[in-house]
mmCIF file with all atom_site columns, N, CA and C in Angstrom:
data_model
loop_
_atom_site.group_PDB
_atom_site.id
_atom_site.type_symbol
_atom_site.label_atom_id
_atom_site.label_alt_id
_atom_site.label_comp_id
_atom_site.label_asym_id
_atom_site.label_entity_id
_atom_site.label_seq_id
_atom_site.pdbx_PDB_ins_code
_atom_site.Cartn_x
_atom_site.Cartn_y
_atom_site.Cartn_z
_atom_site.occupancy
_atom_site.B_iso_or_equiv
_atom_site.pdbx_formal_charge
_atom_site.auth_seq_id
_atom_site.auth_comp_id
_atom_site.auth_asym_id
_atom_site.auth_atom_id
_atom_site.pdbx_PDB_model_num
ATOM 1   N N  . MET W 1 1  ? 91.241  114.834 133.967 1.00 56.00 ? 1  MET W N  1
ATOM 2   C CA . MET W 1 1  ? 91.516  114.486 132.580 1.00 56.00 ? 1  MET W CA 1
ATOM 3   C C  . MET W 1 1  ? 90.483  113.462 132.117 1.00 56.00 ? 1  MET W C  1
ATOM 4   N N  . ASP W 1 2  ? 90.013  113.616 130.910 1.00 60.00 ? 2  ASP W N  1
ATOM 5   C CA . ASP W 1 2  ? 89.045  112.696 130.329 1.00 60.00 ? 2  ASP W CA 1
ATOM 6   C C  . ASP W 1 2  ? 89.789  111.478 129.799 1.00 60.00 ? 2  ASP W C  1
ATOM 7   N N  . SER W 1 3  ? 89.467  110.307 130.308 1.00 64.00 ? 3  SER W N  1
ATOM 8   C CA . SER W 1 3  ? 90.196  109.095 129.918 1.00 64.00 ? 3  SER W CA 1
ATOM 9   C C  . SER W 1 3  ? 89.887  108.648 128.488 1.00 64.00 ? 3  SER W C  1
ATOM 10  N N  . ARG W 1 4  ? 88.885  109.225 127.859 1.00 76.00 ? 4  ARG W N  1
ATOM 11  C CA . ARG W 1 4  ? 88.566  108.857 126.476 1.00 76.00 ? 4  ARG W CA 1
ATOM 12  C C  . ARG W 1 4  ? 89.512  109.513 125.473 1.00 76.00 ? 4  ARG W C  1
ATOM 13  N N  . VAL W 1 5  ? 90.206  110.557 125.885 1.00 76.00 ? 5  VAL W N  1
ATOM 14  C CA . VAL W 1 5  ? 91.133  111.258 124.999 1.00 76.00 ? 5  VAL W CA 1
ATOM 15  C C  . VAL W 1 5  ? 92.547  111.025 125.505 1.00 76.00 ? 5  VAL W C  1
ATOM 16  N N  . PRO W 1 6  ? 93.401  110.367 124.718 1.00 79.00 ? 6  PRO W N  1
ATOM 17  C CA . PRO W 1 6  ? 94.765  110.111 125.177 1.00 79.00 ? 6  PRO W CA 1
ATOM 18  C C  . PRO W 1 6  ? 95.581  111.392 125.279 1.00 79.00 ? 6  PRO W C  1
ATOM 19  N N  . SER W 1 7  ? 96.615  111.326 126.063 1.00 88.00 ? 7  SER W N  1
ATOM 20  C CA . SER W 1 7  ? 97.559  112.437 126.157 1.00 88.00 ? 7  SER W CA 1
ATOM 21  C C  . SER W 1 7  ? 98.151  112.692 124.777 1.00 88.00 ? 7  SER W C  1
ATOM 22  N N  . PRO W 1 8  ? 98.397  113.952 124.400 1.00 88.00 ? 8  PRO W N  1
ATOM 23  C CA . PRO W 1 8  ? 98.993  114.245 123.094 1.00 88.00 ? 8  PRO W CA 1
ATOM 24  C C  . PRO W 1 8  ? 100.343 113.559 122.884 1.00 88.00 ? 8  PRO W C  1
ATOM 25  N N  . MET W 1 9  ? 101.031 113.250 123.976 1.00 91.00 ? 9  MET W N  1
ATOM 26  C CA . MET W 1 9  ? 102.349 112.628 123.873 1.00 91.00 ? 9  MET W CA 1
ATOM 27  C C  . MET W 1 9  ? 102.301 111.109 124.049 1.00 91.00 ? 9  MET W C  1
ATOM 28  N N  . ALA W 1 10 ? 101.102 110.536 124.163 1.00 92.00 ? 10 ALA W N  1
ATOM 29  C CA . ALA W 1 10 ? 100.966 109.083 124.322 1.00 92.00 ? 10 ALA W CA 1
ATOM 30  C C  . ALA W 1 10 ? 101.468 108.369 123.066 1.00 92.00 ? 10 ALA W C  1
ATOM 31  N N  . PRO W 1 11 ? 102.148 107.243 123.230 1.00 94.00 ? 11 PRO W N  1
ATOM 32  C CA . PRO W 1 11 ? 102.626 106.509 122.052 1.00 94.00 ? 11 PRO W CA 1
ATOM 33  C C  . PRO W 1 11 ? 101.482 105.804 121.328 1.00 94.00 ? 11 PRO W C  1
ATOM 34  N N  . THR W 1 12 ? 101.566 105.791 120.015 1.00 93.00 ? 12 THR W N  1
ATOM 35  C CA . THR W 1 12 ? 100.597 105.081 119.175 1.00 93.00 ? 12 THR W CA 1
ATOM 36  C C  . THR W 1 12 ? 101.358 104.362 118.072 1.00 93.00 ? 12 THR W C  1
ATOM 37  N N  . LEU W 1 13 ? 100.689 103.444 117.397 1.00 94.00 ? 13 LEU W N  1
ATOM 38  C CA . LEU W 1 13 ? 101.273 102.811 116.213 1.00 94.00 ? 13 LEU W CA 1
ATOM 39  C C  . LEU W 1 13 ? 100.884 103.628 114.993 1.00 94.00 ? 13 LEU W C  1
ATOM 40  N N  . ASP W 1 14 ? 101.873 104.048 114.242 1.00 95.00 ? 14 ASP W N  1
ATOM 41  C CA . ASP W 1 14 ? 101.667 104.823 113.023 1.00 95.00 ? 14 ASP W CA 1
ATOM 42  C C  . ASP W 1 14 ? 101.961 103.928 111.835 1.00 95.00 ? 14 ASP W C  1
ATOM 43  N N  . HIS W 1 15 ? 101.057 103.877 110.887 1.00 95.00 ? 15 HIS W N  1
ATOM 44  C CA . HIS W 1 15 ? 101.279 103.095 109.669 1.00 95.00 ? 15 HIS W CA 1
ATOM 45  C C  . HIS W 1 15 ? 102.045 103.955 108.674 1.00 95.00 ? 15 HIS W C  1
ATOM 46  N N  . ILE W 1 16 ? 103.188 103.486 108.224 1.00 95.00 ? 16 ILE W N  1
ATOM 47  C CA . ILE W 1 16 ? 104.010 104.224 107.266 1.00 95.00 ? 16 ILE W CA 1
ATOM 48  C C  . ILE W 1 16 ? 103.229 104.401 105.967 1.00 95.00 ? 16 ILE W C  1
ATOM 49  N N  . VAL W 1 17 ? 102.704 103.315 105.432 1.00 95.00 ? 17 VAL W N  1
ATOM 50  C CA . VAL W 1 17 ? 101.758 103.375 104.308 1.00 95.00 ? 17 VAL W CA 1
ATOM 51  C C  . VAL W 1 17 ? 100.383 103.183 104.944 1.00 95.00 ? 17 VAL W C  1
ATOM 52  N N  . PRO W 1 18 ? 99.531  104.205 104.922 1.00 93.00 ? 18 PRO W N  1
ATOM 53  C CA . PRO W 1 18 ? 98.236  104.113 105.597 1.00 93.00 ? 18 PRO W CA 1
ATOM 54  C C  . PRO W 1 18 ? 97.403  102.922 105.119 1.00 93.00 ? 18 PRO W C  1
ATOM 55  N N  . LEU W 1 19 ? 96.616  102.381 106.029 1.00 93.00 ? 19 LEU W N  1
ATOM 56  C CA . LEU W 1 19 ? 95.727  101.271 105.684 1.00 93.00 ? 19 LEU W CA 1
ATOM 57  C C  . LEU W 1 19 ? 94.795  101.677 104.542 1.00 93.00 ? 19 LEU W C  1
ATOM 58  N N  . ALA W 1 20 ? 94.352  102.929 104.546 1.00 92.00 ? 20 ALA W N  1
ATOM 59  C CA . ALA W 1 20 ? 93.441  103.420 103.507 1.00 92.00 ? 20 ALA W CA 1
ATOM 60  C C  . ALA W 1 20 ? 94.088  103.445 102.125 1.00 92.00 ? 20 ALA W C  1
ATOM 61  N N  . ARG W 1 21 ? 95.422  103.368 102.089 1.00 93.00 ? 21 ARG W N  1
ATOM 62  C CA . ARG W 1 21 ? 96.135  103.378 100.806 1.00 93.00 ? 21 ARG W CA 1
ATOM 63  C C  . ARG W 1 21 ? 96.799  102.034 100.524 1.00 93.00 ? 21 ARG W C  1
ATOM 64  N N  . GLY W 1 22 ? 96.285  100.994 101.153 1.00 96.00 ? 22 GLY W N  1
ATOM 65  C CA . GLY W 1 22 ? 96.781  99.654  100.875 1.00 96.00 ? 22 GLY W CA 1
ATOM 66  C C  . GLY W 1 22 ? 97.862  99.160  101.810 1.00 96.00 ? 22 GLY W C  1
ATOM 67  N N  . GLY W 1 23 ? 98.178  99.915  102.854 1.00 96.00 ? 23 GLY W N  1
ATOM 68  C CA . GLY W 1 23 ? 99.173  99.486  103.827 1.00 96.00 ? 23 GLY W CA 1
ATOM 69  C C  . GLY W 1 23 ? 98.659  98.323  104.663 1.00 96.00 ? 23 GLY W C  1
ATOM 70  N N  . SER W 1 24 ? 99.567  97.725  105.420 1.00 97.00 ? 24 SER W N  1
ATOM 71  C CA . SER W 1 24 ? 99.202  96.563  106.230 1.00 97.00 ? 24 SER W CA 1
ATOM 72  C C  . SER W 1 24 ? 99.614  96.783  107.679 1.00 97.00 ? 24 SER W C  1
ATOM 73  N N  . HIS W 1 25 ? 99.281  95.814  108.514 1.00 96.00 ? 25 HIS W N  1
ATOM 74  C CA . HIS W 1 25 ? 99.674  95.835  109.922 1.00 96.00 ? 25 HIS W CA 1
ATOM 75  C C  . HIS W 1 25 ? 101.018 95.132  110.129 1.00 96.00 ? 25 HIS W C  1
ATOM 76  N N  . GLU W 1 26 ? 101.718 94.805  109.063 1.00 98.00 ? 26 GLU W N  1
ATOM 77  C CA . GLU W 1 26 ? 103.011 94.120  109.165 1.00 98.00 ? 26 GLU W CA 1
ATOM 78  C C  . GLU W 1 26 ? 104.006 94.994  109.929 1.00 98.00 ? 26 GLU W C  1
ATOM 79  N N  . PRO W 1 27 ? 104.906 94.381  110.709 1.00 97.00 ? 27 PRO W N  1
ATOM 80  C CA . PRO W 1 27 ? 105.889 95.143  111.479 1.00 97.00 ? 27 PRO W CA 1
ATOM 81  C C  . PRO W 1 27 ? 106.714 96.128  110.645 1.00 97.00 ? 27 PRO W C  1
ATOM 82  N N  . ALA W 1 28 ? 106.998 95.799  109.404 1.00 98.00 ? 28 ALA W N  1
ATOM 83  C CA . ALA W 1 28 ? 107.793 96.702  108.558 1.00 98.00 ? 28 ALA W CA 1
ATOM 84  C C  . ALA W 1 28 ? 107.018 97.962  108.165 1.00 98.00 ? 28 ALA W C  1
ATOM 85  N N  . ASN W 1 29 ? 105.699 97.972  108.380 1.00 98.00 ? 29 ASN W N  1
ATOM 86  C CA . ASN W 1 29 ? 104.881 99.118  107.985 1.00 98.00 ? 29 ASN W CA 1
ATOM 87  C C  . ASN W 1 29 ? 104.389 99.938  109.173 1.00 98.00 ? 29 ASN W C  1
ATOM 88  N N  . VAL W 1 30 ? 104.855 99.653  110.365 1.00 97.00 ? 30 VAL W N  1
ATOM 89  C CA . VAL W 1 30 ? 104.427 100.436 111.525 1.00 97.00 ? 30 VAL W CA 1
ATOM 90  C C  . VAL W 1 30 ? 105.633 100.998 112.260 1.00 97.00 ? 30 VAL W C  1
ATOM 91  N N  . GLN W 1 31 ? 105.388 102.140 112.902 1.00 97.00 ? 31 GLN W N  1
ATOM 92  C CA . GLN W 1 31 ? 106.417 102.789 113.713 1.00 97.00 ? 31 GLN W CA 1
ATOM 93  C C  . GLN W 1 31 ? 105.722 103.494 114.869 1.00 97.00 ? 31 GLN W C  1
ATOM 94  N N  . ALA W 1 32 ? 106.467 103.826 115.891 1.00 96.00 ? 32 ALA W N  1
ATOM 95  C CA . ALA W 1 32 ? 105.909 104.550 117.025 1.00 96.00 ? 32 ALA W CA 1
ATOM 96  C C  . ALA W 1 32 ? 105.778 106.027 116.663 1.00 96.00 ? 32 ALA W C  1
ATOM 97  N N  . ALA W 1 33 ? 104.696 106.635 117.121 1.00 95.00 ? 33 ALA W N  1
ATOM 98  C CA . ALA W 1 33 ? 104.490 108.073 116.931 1.00 95.00 ? 33 ALA W CA 1
ATOM 99  C C  . ALA W 1 33 ? 103.651 108.593 118.086 1.00 95.00 ? 33 ALA W C  1
ATOM 100 N N  . HIS W 1 34 ? 103.867 109.843 118.466 1.00 93.00 ? 34 HIS W N  1
ATOM 101 C CA . HIS W 1 34 ? 103.020 110.462 119.477 1.00 93.00 ? 34 HIS W CA 1
ATOM 102 C C  . HIS W 1 34 ? 101.597 110.534 118.938 1.00 93.00 ? 34 HIS W C  1
ATOM 103 N N  . PHE W 1 35 ? 100.621 110.441 119.828 1.00 92.00 ? 35 PHE W N  1
ATOM 104 C CA . PHE W 1 35 ? 99.217  110.516 119.428 1.00 92.00 ? 35 PHE W CA 1
ATOM 105 C C  . PHE W 1 35 ? 98.958  111.763 118.588 1.00 92.00 ? 35 PHE W C  1
ATOM 106 N N  . LEU W 1 36 ? 99.445  112.914 119.036 1.00 92.00 ? 36 LEU W N  1
ATOM 107 C CA . LEU W 1 36 ? 99.196  114.171 118.329 1.00 92.00 ? 36 LEU W CA 1
ATOM 108 C C  . LEU W 1 36 ? 99.814  114.154 116.932 1.00 92.00 ? 36 LEU W C  1
ATOM 109 N N  . CYS W 1 37 ? 101.046 113.684 116.818 1.00 91.00 ? 37 CYS W N  1
ATOM 110 C CA . CYS W 1 37 ? 101.714 113.615 115.508 1.00 91.00 ? 37 CYS W CA 1
ATOM 111 C C  . CYS W 1 37 ? 100.972 112.661 114.577 1.00 91.00 ? 37 CYS W C  1
ATOM 112 N N  . ASN W 1 38 ? 100.590 111.507 115.083 1.00 90.00 ? 38 ASN W N  1
ATOM 113 C CA . ASN W 1 38 ? 99.889  110.512 114.279 1.00 90.00 ? 38 ASN W CA 1
ATOM 114 C C  . ASN W 1 38 ? 98.523  111.042 113.846 1.00 90.00 ? 38 ASN W C  1
ATOM 115 N N  . ASN W 1 39 ? 97.844  111.727 114.748 1.00 88.00 ? 39 ASN W N  1
ATOM 116 C CA . ASN W 1 39 ? 96.526  112.272 114.439 1.00 88.00 ? 39 ASN W CA 1
ATOM 117 C C  . ASN W 1 39 ? 96.618  113.356 113.362 1.00 88.00 ? 39 ASN W C  1
ATOM 118 N N  . LYS W 1 40 ? 97.639  114.199 113.426 1.00 89.00 ? 40 LYS W N  1
ATOM 119 C CA . LYS W 1 40 ? 97.821  115.253 112.418 1.00 89.00 ? 40 LYS W CA 1
ATOM 120 C C  . LYS W 1 40 ? 98.171  114.661 111.059 1.00 89.00 ? 40 LYS W C  1
ATOM 121 N N  . LYS W 1 41 ? 98.910  113.561 111.059 1.00 85.00 ? 41 LYS W N  1
ATOM 122 C CA . LYS W 1 41 ? 99.320  112.919 109.808 1.00 85.00 ? 41 LYS W CA 1
ATOM 123 C C  . LYS W 1 41 ? 98.114  112.381 109.055 1.00 85.00 ? 41 LYS W C  1
ATOM 124 N N  . ASN W 1 42 ? 97.147  111.841 109.776 1.00 81.00 ? 42 ASN W N  1
ATOM 125 C CA . ASN W 1 42 ? 95.926  111.272 109.213 1.00 81.00 ? 42 ASN W CA 1
ATOM 126 C C  . ASN W 1 42 ? 96.254  110.214 108.176 1.00 81.00 ? 42 ASN W C  1
ATOM 127 N N  . ASP W 1 43 ? 95.800  110.337 106.937 1.00 72.00 ? 43 ASP W N  1
ATOM 128 C CA . ASP W 1 43 ? 96.027  109.313 105.909 1.00 72.00 ? 43 ASP W CA 1
ATOM 129 C C  . ASP W 1 43 ? 97.088  109.731 104.902 1.00 72.00 ? 43 ASP W C  1
ATOM 130 N N  . ARG W 1 44 ? 97.984  110.607 105.290 1.00 73.00 ? 44 ARG W N  1
ATOM 131 C CA . ARG W 1 44 ? 99.039  111.052 104.359 1.00 73.00 ? 44 ARG W CA 1
ATOM 132 C C  . ARG W 1 44 ? 100.188 110.099 104.365 1.00 73.00 ? 44 ARG W C  1
#
């Protein structure tokens, strides 16, 4: 396995309101998401 690419099921921090749309790193704006789910969501 290539260590540069996380497992699709690895946990990541997902921004509820994306940073690109004015979201922040505040705890109320982040949630856990699988890497694959978070990656598919992108900036939506």
